[in-house]
Short mmCIF file of C-alpha atoms in Angstrom, two decimals:
data_model
loop_
_atom_site.label_atom_id
_atom_site.label_comp_id
_atom_site.label_asym_id
_atom_site.label_seq_id
_atom_site.Cartn_x
_atom_site.Cartn_y
_atom_site.Cartn_z
CA MET A 27 99.10 81.80 126.82
CA GLY A 28 102.92 81.62 126.35
CA SER A 29 105.14 82.22 129.21
CA GLY A 30 106.94 85.02 127.52
CA HIS A 31 106.19 88.73 128.16
CA ILE A 32 107.78 91.19 125.50
CA LEU A 33 107.98 94.72 126.03
CA ALA A 34 108.26 96.55 122.63
CA ILE A 35 109.07 100.22 122.10
CA PRO A 36 109.35 102.15 118.82
CA TYR A 37 110.97 105.43 118.07
CA PRO A 38 108.19 108.04 118.34
CA ALA A 39 107.46 108.33 114.43
CA GLN A 40 104.57 106.93 112.30
CA GLY A 41 106.95 105.00 110.06
CA HIS A 42 108.59 103.41 113.22
CA VAL A 43 105.37 102.63 115.28
CA ILE A 44 103.45 100.79 112.47
CA PRO A 45 106.07 98.01 111.66
CA LEU A 46 106.91 97.49 115.26
CA LEU A 47 103.35 97.15 116.20
CA GLU A 48 102.70 94.78 113.31
CA PHE A 49 105.66 92.70 114.52
CA SER A 50 104.14 92.77 118.05
CA LEU A 51 100.62 91.40 116.57
CA ARG A 52 102.57 88.44 114.96
CA LEU A 53 104.33 87.82 118.25
CA ALA A 54 100.95 87.84 119.97
CA GLU A 55 99.66 85.31 117.72
CA GLN A 56 102.31 83.03 118.84
CA GLY A 57 101.03 83.44 122.38
CA PHE A 58 103.34 85.98 123.77
CA GLU A 59 102.09 88.70 126.13
CA ILE A 60 102.90 92.19 124.61
CA THR A 61 103.41 95.53 126.26
CA PHE A 62 103.67 98.19 123.60
CA VAL A 63 105.39 101.51 124.85
CA ASN A 64 104.40 104.73 122.88
CA THR A 65 105.26 108.20 124.10
CA GLU A 66 102.22 109.81 125.98
CA HIS A 67 101.75 112.28 122.87
CA ASN A 68 101.65 109.32 120.25
CA HIS A 69 99.67 107.01 122.63
CA LYS A 70 96.88 109.42 122.53
CA ARG A 71 97.02 109.91 118.61
CA VAL A 72 97.27 106.14 118.27
CA MET A 73 94.16 105.37 120.30
CA ASN A 74 92.16 108.35 118.93
CA ALA A 75 92.68 106.72 115.40
CA LEU A 76 91.87 103.16 116.45
CA ALA A 77 88.66 102.10 114.64
CA GLU A 78 85.79 100.42 116.38
CA THR A 79 86.75 97.20 114.63
CA ASP A 80 90.35 97.30 115.98
CA HIS A 81 90.06 94.90 118.78
CA ILE A 82 93.65 95.13 119.90
CA GLY A 83 92.97 93.98 123.37
CA ASP A 84 91.84 90.57 121.96
CA ALA A 85 95.47 90.06 120.63
CA ASN A 86 96.84 90.32 124.21
CA ILE A 87 98.73 93.58 123.53
CA HIS A 88 98.77 96.17 126.24
CA LEU A 89 99.19 99.84 124.76
CA VAL A 90 100.92 101.80 127.45
CA SER A 91 102.82 105.21 127.42
CA LEU A 92 105.62 107.05 128.87
CA THR A 93 106.51 110.87 128.85
CA ASP A 94 109.06 111.96 126.16
CA GLY A 95 109.98 114.90 128.50
CA MET A 96 108.61 117.62 126.12
CA GLU A 97 105.85 120.04 126.88
CA PRO A 98 102.40 119.24 125.48
CA GLY A 99 102.34 121.84 122.68
CA ALA A 100 106.16 121.38 121.75
CA ASP A 101 107.34 120.89 118.09
CA ARG A 102 107.88 117.08 117.99
CA ASN A 103 109.11 117.23 114.44
CA ASP A 104 112.39 119.07 115.92
CA LEU A 105 114.07 115.73 115.95
CA GLY A 106 117.37 117.10 117.66
CA LYS A 107 115.28 118.32 120.72
CA LEU A 108 112.93 115.41 120.89
CA THR A 109 116.07 112.97 120.79
CA GLY A 110 117.83 114.73 123.42
CA THR A 111 115.03 115.28 125.74
CA MET A 112 113.96 111.64 125.50
CA LEU A 113 117.38 110.66 126.40
CA ASP A 114 117.26 112.74 129.53
CA VAL A 115 114.00 111.25 130.85
CA MET A 116 112.92 108.03 129.22
CA PRO A 117 115.57 105.42 130.23
CA MET A 118 114.72 105.99 134.04
CA LYS A 119 111.03 105.94 133.06
CA LEU A 120 111.38 102.67 131.12
CA GLU A 121 113.17 101.02 133.98
CA GLU A 122 110.48 102.20 136.40
CA LEU A 123 107.81 100.73 134.02
CA ILE A 124 109.62 97.38 133.88
CA ASN A 125 109.99 97.12 137.66
CA THR A 126 106.43 98.02 138.17
CA ILE A 127 105.30 95.24 135.74
CA ASN A 128 107.44 92.80 137.13
CA GLY A 129 106.30 93.73 140.74
CA LEU A 130 102.81 92.88 139.94
CA GLY A 131 103.28 89.24 140.39
CA GLY A 132 102.13 88.41 136.93
CA ASN A 133 103.99 87.64 133.80
CA GLU A 134 107.42 89.43 134.05
CA ILE A 135 109.09 91.04 131.16
CA THR A 136 111.28 88.32 129.35
CA CYS A 137 112.57 90.34 126.37
CA VAL A 138 112.63 93.85 125.30
CA ILE A 139 112.28 94.62 121.61
CA ALA A 140 113.42 98.20 121.05
CA ASP A 141 113.90 100.38 117.91
CA GLU A 142 117.51 100.54 116.88
CA SER A 143 117.16 104.31 117.06
CA LEU A 144 116.51 103.94 120.79
CA GLY A 145 119.80 102.46 121.89
CA TRP A 146 119.22 103.65 125.40
CA ALA A 147 116.30 101.14 125.83
CA LEU A 148 118.64 98.33 124.90
CA GLU A 149 121.03 99.54 127.51
CA VAL A 150 118.18 99.53 130.16
CA ALA A 151 117.37 95.84 129.27
CA ALA A 152 121.03 94.94 129.33
CA LYS A 153 121.46 96.60 132.79
CA MET A 154 118.30 94.75 134.07
CA ARG A 155 119.66 91.34 132.80
CA ILE A 156 116.69 91.04 130.16
CA ARG A 157 117.04 89.56 126.76
CA ARG A 158 116.88 92.07 124.05
CA ALA A 159 116.45 92.56 120.25
CA ALA A 160 116.99 95.66 118.06
CA PHE A 161 114.38 96.25 115.47
CA PHE A 162 115.18 98.33 112.43
CA PRO A 163 112.23 99.43 110.50
CA ALA A 164 114.09 100.76 107.38
CA ALA A 165 116.18 99.46 104.69
CA ALA A 166 119.25 97.31 105.63
CA ALA A 167 121.41 99.53 103.41
CA LEU A 168 120.67 102.39 105.72
CA LEU A 169 121.63 100.51 108.87
CA ALA A 170 124.88 99.29 107.13
CA MET A 171 125.51 102.93 106.32
CA LEU A 172 125.21 103.95 110.08
CA PHE A 173 127.53 101.16 111.06
CA SER A 174 130.08 102.56 108.51
CA ILE A 175 130.64 105.80 110.47
CA PRO A 176 134.28 104.71 111.65
CA LYS A 177 135.21 104.10 108.02
CA LEU A 178 133.64 107.48 106.91
CA ILE A 179 135.78 109.17 109.53
CA GLN A 180 138.81 106.99 108.62
CA GLU A 181 138.33 108.22 104.92
CA LYS A 182 138.01 111.80 106.01
CA LEU A 183 134.68 112.15 104.51
CA ILE A 184 133.31 113.22 107.96
CA ASP A 185 134.70 114.76 110.98
CA PHE A 186 134.55 113.02 114.50
CA ASP A 187 131.47 115.22 115.31
CA GLY A 188 129.63 114.20 112.20
CA THR A 189 130.51 117.41 110.27
CA LEU A 190 130.66 116.80 106.48
CA LEU A 191 134.31 117.28 105.20
CA LYS A 192 133.67 116.33 101.52
CA SER A 193 130.70 116.15 99.27
CA GLU A 194 131.19 112.64 97.89
CA GLU A 195 129.30 109.65 96.73
CA ILE A 196 129.26 106.35 99.02
CA LYS A 197 128.54 103.01 97.63
CA LEU A 198 128.77 100.00 100.34
CA ALA A 199 128.24 97.14 97.72
CA PRO A 200 127.73 96.79 94.07
CA SER A 201 124.00 96.26 94.09
CA VAL A 202 123.30 99.09 96.66
CA PRO A 203 122.32 102.38 95.78
CA THR A 204 124.97 105.14 95.73
CA ALA A 205 124.22 107.66 98.47
CA ARG A 206 125.80 111.14 98.84
CA THR A 207 127.38 112.26 102.07
CA GLU A 208 124.90 115.21 102.24
CA SER A 209 121.98 112.75 102.64
CA LEU A 210 123.44 110.82 105.49
CA PRO A 211 120.82 110.30 108.36
CA TRP A 212 121.91 113.09 110.39
CA ALA A 213 123.44 115.41 107.73
CA CYS A 214 120.19 116.20 105.96
CA PHE A 215 118.94 118.75 108.59
CA ALA A 216 119.67 122.48 108.37
CA ASP A 217 120.15 123.11 111.97
CA GLU A 218 123.86 122.42 113.08
CA GLU A 219 122.71 121.59 116.69
CA THR A 220 120.40 118.91 115.46
CA LYS A 221 122.98 117.40 113.25
CA LYS A 222 125.32 117.12 116.27
CA ILE A 223 122.71 115.67 118.46
CA LEU A 224 121.52 113.12 115.84
CA PHE A 225 125.09 112.09 115.04
CA GLN A 226 125.83 111.35 118.71
CA ALA A 227 122.70 109.36 119.01
CA CYS A 228 123.66 107.40 115.85
CA LEU A 229 127.07 106.64 117.66
CA ARG A 230 125.37 105.52 120.89
CA ASN A 231 122.92 103.26 118.95
CA ASN A 232 125.80 101.70 117.12
CA ARG A 233 127.24 100.91 120.56
CA ALA A 234 124.01 99.69 122.10
CA VAL A 235 123.24 97.30 119.26
CA GLU A 236 126.37 95.13 120.22
CA VAL A 237 124.48 94.25 123.40
CA ALA A 238 121.43 93.02 121.42
CA ASP A 239 120.87 89.31 121.19
CA TRP A 240 119.13 89.92 117.70
CA LEU A 241 119.18 92.56 115.04
CA ILE A 242 115.88 92.33 113.20
CA CYS A 243 115.16 94.21 110.09
CA ASN A 244 111.90 94.93 108.20
CA THR A 245 113.46 94.08 104.84
CA VAL A 246 113.53 91.06 102.27
CA TYR A 247 116.71 89.27 101.51
CA ASP A 248 116.27 89.21 97.76
CA LEU A 249 115.70 93.14 97.86
CA GLU A 250 118.96 93.67 99.67
CA VAL A 251 121.29 90.84 98.84
CA GLY A 252 124.34 93.12 98.37
CA ILE A 253 124.09 94.32 102.01
CA LEU A 254 122.54 91.32 103.69
CA SER A 255 125.29 89.05 102.31
CA LEU A 256 127.92 91.51 103.67
CA ALA A 257 126.18 91.67 107.14
CA PRO A 258 124.68 88.31 108.09
CA HIS A 259 123.96 89.66 111.52
CA ILE A 260 120.99 91.74 110.08
CA LEU A 261 118.16 89.35 109.92
CA PRO A 262 115.36 90.03 107.54
CA ILE A 263 111.82 89.43 108.54
CA GLY A 264 109.96 91.53 106.11
CA PRO A 265 107.56 92.64 104.58
CA LEU A 266 105.66 93.29 107.75
CA LEU A 267 102.26 93.86 106.39
CA ALA A 268 98.84 93.45 107.96
CA SER A 269 97.56 91.68 104.74
CA ASN A 270 100.06 88.89 105.42
CA ARG A 271 98.24 87.91 108.66
CA LEU A 272 94.74 88.82 106.90
CA GLY A 273 94.24 91.73 109.36
CA ASN A 274 94.24 95.52 109.22
CA SER A 275 97.19 97.84 109.75
CA ILE A 276 96.98 99.79 113.14
CA GLY A 277 99.14 102.30 114.90
CA HIS A 278 98.29 105.09 112.67
CA PHE A 279 98.45 108.93 113.96
CA TRP A 280 95.28 109.88 111.99
CA PRO A 281 91.96 108.25 111.64
CA GLU A 282 91.79 106.59 108.25
CA ASP A 283 89.04 107.58 105.72
CA SER A 284 87.78 104.09 104.45
CA THR A 285 85.25 106.01 102.12
CA CYS A 286 88.14 106.01 99.61
CA LEU A 287 87.82 102.29 99.13
CA LYS A 288 84.12 102.61 97.92
CA TRP A 289 85.33 105.23 95.63
CA LEU A 290 88.15 102.96 94.20
CA ASP A 291 85.62 100.35 93.52
CA GLN A 292 83.85 102.70 91.09
CA GLN A 293 87.02 103.20 89.13
CA SER A 294 88.44 101.36 86.08
CA PRO A 295 91.20 98.63 86.79
CA CYS A 296 94.83 100.40 86.84
CA SER A 297 93.43 103.68 86.10
CA VAL A 298 93.89 105.79 89.49
CA ILE A 299 97.01 107.74 90.49
CA TYR A 300 97.58 107.40 94.40
CA VAL A 301 99.23 110.19 95.99
CA ALA A 302 100.52 110.08 99.70
CA PHE A 303 103.60 111.65 101.14
CA GLY A 304 103.61 109.71 104.64
CA SER A 305 103.38 111.43 107.89
CA PHE A 306 106.26 114.15 107.92
CA THR A 307 106.44 115.70 104.29
CA VAL A 308 105.42 119.27 104.19
CA LEU A 309 104.80 121.07 100.99
CA GLU A 310 105.04 124.84 100.63
CA LYS A 311 102.19 126.69 98.84
CA THR A 312 103.49 126.94 95.33
CA GLN A 313 104.47 123.26 95.18
CA PHE A 314 101.14 122.07 96.58
CA GLN A 315 99.30 124.09 93.97
CA GLU A 316 101.61 122.80 91.17
CA LEU A 317 100.98 119.22 92.31
CA ALA A 318 97.15 119.76 92.35
CA LEU A 319 97.37 121.40 88.90
CA GLY A 320 99.57 118.40 87.62
CA LEU A 321 97.04 115.86 88.88
CA GLU A 322 94.35 117.84 87.03
CA LEU A 323 96.63 117.90 83.87
CA THR A 324 96.99 114.03 83.71
CA GLY A 325 93.25 113.64 82.98
CA LYS A 326 93.27 110.62 85.14
CA PRO A 327 91.32 109.78 88.21
CA PHE A 328 93.40 110.32 91.46
CA LEU A 329 93.24 109.62 95.24
CA TRP A 330 95.15 112.19 97.15
CA VAL A 331 96.05 112.02 100.87
CA VAL A 332 96.12 115.67 101.97
CA ARG A 333 97.16 115.71 105.81
CA PRO A 334 95.91 118.58 107.84
CA ASP A 335 99.57 119.74 108.43
CA ILE A 336 100.81 118.95 104.88
CA THR A 337 101.22 122.58 104.14
CA GLU A 338 102.00 125.57 106.65
CA GLU A 339 98.46 126.82 106.55
CA ASN A 340 95.09 124.93 106.28
CA PRO A 341 95.15 122.88 103.09
CA ASP A 342 91.61 124.04 102.14
CA ASN A 343 92.91 127.48 101.69
CA VAL A 344 95.78 126.58 99.55
CA PHE A 345 94.08 124.43 96.66
CA PRO A 346 94.06 126.56 93.40
CA LEU A 347 91.16 128.45 92.83
CA GLY A 348 88.26 126.34 91.35
CA PHE A 349 90.48 123.05 91.44
CA GLN A 350 88.29 121.07 93.77
CA GLU A 351 85.13 121.84 91.65
CA ARG A 352 86.78 120.99 88.36
CA VAL A 353 88.11 117.57 89.54
CA GLU A 354 85.13 116.64 91.76
CA SER A 355 84.11 113.83 89.37
CA ARG A 356 87.38 112.05 89.15
CA GLY A 357 89.51 113.25 92.26
CA LYS A 358 89.15 111.84 95.78
CA ILE A 359 90.88 113.64 98.45
CA VAL A 360 91.27 112.29 102.03
CA GLY A 361 92.96 113.26 105.24
CA TRP A 362 94.48 109.76 105.76
CA ALA A 363 94.11 106.49 103.83
CA PRO A 364 94.19 102.79 104.72
CA GLN A 365 97.34 102.71 102.49
CA GLN A 366 97.81 99.02 102.69
CA ARG A 367 94.39 98.20 101.35
CA VAL A 368 94.35 101.03 98.86
CA LEU A 369 97.66 99.76 97.15
CA ASN A 370 96.05 96.47 97.08
CA HIS A 371 93.10 97.68 95.08
CA PRO A 372 92.92 96.79 91.48
CA SER A 373 92.13 100.27 90.37
CA ILE A 374 95.37 101.70 91.45
CA ALA A 375 97.79 102.51 88.53
CA CYS A 376 100.78 103.89 90.19
CA PHE A 377 101.89 105.67 93.47
CA VAL A 378 103.34 109.20 93.76
CA SER A 379 105.33 108.55 96.88
CA HIS A 380 107.81 110.24 99.34
CA CYS A 381 109.51 106.73 99.40
CA GLY A 382 109.37 105.91 103.02
CA TRP A 383 110.53 102.33 103.41
CA ASN A 384 107.03 101.36 104.74
CA SER A 385 105.37 102.75 101.63
CA THR A 386 108.11 101.31 99.54
CA LEU A 387 107.32 97.73 100.82
CA GLU A 388 103.63 98.11 100.62
CA SER A 389 103.85 99.25 97.07
CA LEU A 390 106.31 96.43 96.04
CA SER A 391 104.15 93.87 97.72
CA ASN A 392 101.24 94.99 95.46
CA GLY A 393 102.96 95.31 92.36
CA VAL A 394 102.30 99.02 92.05
CA ARG A 395 104.79 101.21 90.35
CA PHE A 396 106.28 104.51 91.78
CA LEU A 397 106.69 108.03 90.91
CA CYS A 398 109.32 109.10 93.42
CA TRP A 399 109.31 112.52 95.48
CA PRO A 400 111.63 112.06 98.57
CA TYR A 401 111.58 114.61 101.19
CA PHE A 402 114.37 113.79 103.64
CA ALA A 403 116.59 111.25 105.38
CA ASP A 404 116.61 107.54 103.97
CA GLN A 405 113.80 108.43 101.41
CA PHE A 406 116.69 109.28 98.79
CA LEU A 407 118.20 105.98 99.56
CA ASN A 408 114.92 104.17 98.83
CA GLU A 409 114.29 106.22 95.68
CA SER A 410 117.72 105.09 94.31
CA TYR A 411 116.79 101.35 95.17
CA ILE A 412 113.38 101.90 93.41
CA CYS A 413 114.70 103.78 90.26
CA ASP A 414 118.35 102.67 89.85
CA ILE A 415 118.47 99.24 91.17
CA TRP A 416 115.04 97.61 90.83
CA LYS A 417 113.89 99.88 87.91
CA VAL A 418 110.26 99.97 88.98
CA GLY A 419 109.72 103.69 89.23
CA LEU A 420 110.61 107.16 87.85
CA LYS A 421 112.16 110.17 89.71
CA LEU A 422 110.10 113.55 89.68
CA LYS A 423 112.85 116.01 88.85
CA LYS A 424 112.66 119.62 90.24
CA ASP A 425 112.96 122.74 87.96
CA LYS A 426 115.68 125.46 88.62
CA HIS A 427 113.41 126.87 91.15
CA GLY A 428 113.29 123.79 93.04
CA ILE A 429 109.73 122.97 92.14
CA VAL A 430 108.18 119.73 90.73
CA THR A 431 105.96 121.30 87.85
CA ARG A 432 102.66 120.23 86.66
CA THR A 433 104.21 119.31 83.28
CA GLU A 434 106.85 117.18 84.91
CA ILE A 435 104.05 115.18 86.75
CA LYS A 436 101.97 114.69 83.50
CA GLU A 437 104.81 113.61 81.39
CA LYS A 438 106.28 111.13 84.07
CA VAL A 439 102.81 109.68 84.76
CA GLU A 440 102.46 109.02 81.03
CA LYS A 441 105.87 107.45 80.71
CA LEU A 442 105.69 105.28 83.62
CA LEU A 443 102.27 103.73 82.66
CA GLY A 444 103.51 103.21 79.13
CA ASP A 445 106.55 101.15 80.27
CA GLU A 446 105.49 97.54 80.16
CA ASP A 447 109.07 96.43 81.20
CA SER A 448 109.02 98.26 84.58
CA ASN A 449 105.57 96.60 85.04
CA GLN A 450 106.95 93.11 84.44
CA ARG A 451 109.80 93.70 86.78
CA ILE A 452 107.40 94.89 89.67
CA GLN A 453 105.33 91.90 89.05
CA LYS A 454 108.42 89.69 89.61
CA LEU A 455 109.26 91.50 92.85
CA LYS A 456 105.68 91.34 94.07
CA LYS A 457 105.88 87.39 93.82
CA THR A 458 109.51 87.67 95.53
CA MET A 459 107.97 89.45 98.45
CA LEU A 460 105.26 87.01 98.97
CA GLU A 461 107.46 83.94 98.71
CA ASN A 462 109.80 85.44 101.52
CA VAL A 463 107.00 85.31 104.06
CA GLU A 464 105.26 82.03 102.96
CA GLU A 465 106.42 78.77 104.67
CA GLY A 466 109.98 78.02 103.66
CA GLY A 467 110.74 81.71 102.74
CA GLN A 468 113.77 83.46 104.28
CA SER A 469 111.80 85.88 106.36
CA TYR A 470 109.47 83.21 107.51
CA ASN A 471 112.35 80.87 108.68
CA ASN A 472 114.16 84.12 110.39
CA PHE A 473 110.80 84.82 112.19
CA ASN A 474 110.41 81.35 113.23
CA ASN A 475 113.92 81.07 114.55
CA PHE A 476 113.31 84.29 116.59
CA ILE A 477 110.12 82.74 118.07
CA ASN A 478 112.06 79.54 119.06
CA TRP A 479 114.76 81.65 120.66
CA LEU A 480 112.08 83.63 122.70
CA LYS A 481 110.58 80.31 123.99
CA THR A 482 113.83 78.81 125.21
#
């Protein structure tokens, strides 16, 4: 047992919980005791989704929870309200938790690793004189964009409260995707109050990161050379994948349906279209049906993740009439999939993805090309990386009614799978991803430097 006791706290969203929990598992392997803090709402979901084979207690990780201040049935997809309520109640609760742990007479908290989006947690650690590291689960380019807020204000692209003053493209470095001001992390929400709350949170987080001893990012140096060479204080340690430690990914909000792996075993190599939109995307009825008919039109086998809340009503009532019967012999539909193992399966041909950063890293690491269908926030930036910079995917374009049509889906699948150049490019990136986490790789070295710091 190492002498260090680390408290890790993610932002309460699926794409934040999984990579920080994976990082925590790596630290536990190095002998550290870990207390992993979810909100009460997400803690219940994670515990319910854990498989019987997930012996997380064996890894010396304690999963605990704190209230987020919201009522049990409240809409936690309202990020403005969630962010504001958390700020009201969680800093005090976190301080109380640390004092309780330290008062037990055992292994006291020696370091707090907090999601960069929870700047207040870093402030609590600083107040309590505990060493601290900020963890960013998305692309370094997004973090650099958040740090560039003063410059955006100076150039009169945004106002002091985050209001957009101009619709304009932003390019932080030559090898970094171009982003539009409308897709800034706080600006892509419709509600004006939400925009203001999230913008103020971004400002606070930027200040809080300055008190962090480390700024760690789940990225790979070779993927984001342009940004990381300009911001050497952002240290890449990715990709944080369970496969790199020969384990299973945990921290999911829905139970994984592993029957899809046996189904994949029965399919031909490089034949299956994998469709998954993460934990947040919602499709309206017409678009959901058009996607279904597009998959049918391809004539190819497909594995489609249909969350219970992916549509406004129960998805079982939204499928096109007769669709499930017609595709029964070549289509597999599940509520949630063990995605890292799916993408590693030899039968997967391509990935229709919302372009969340975790999904992006997982697909790159397995050499699977993309059909990009971003929904909000940083997903448009990631789409640009995939299609414009790395050139390992295609964008699915919407028609004049804002719909990705069945014909568009069929044509883009055929175009992508017929492009050998993009296949060669992603195989090179797959090799690069692996080399970074192997002994001597940049992510490997950064991780070990962090471990050495924790042990001093």
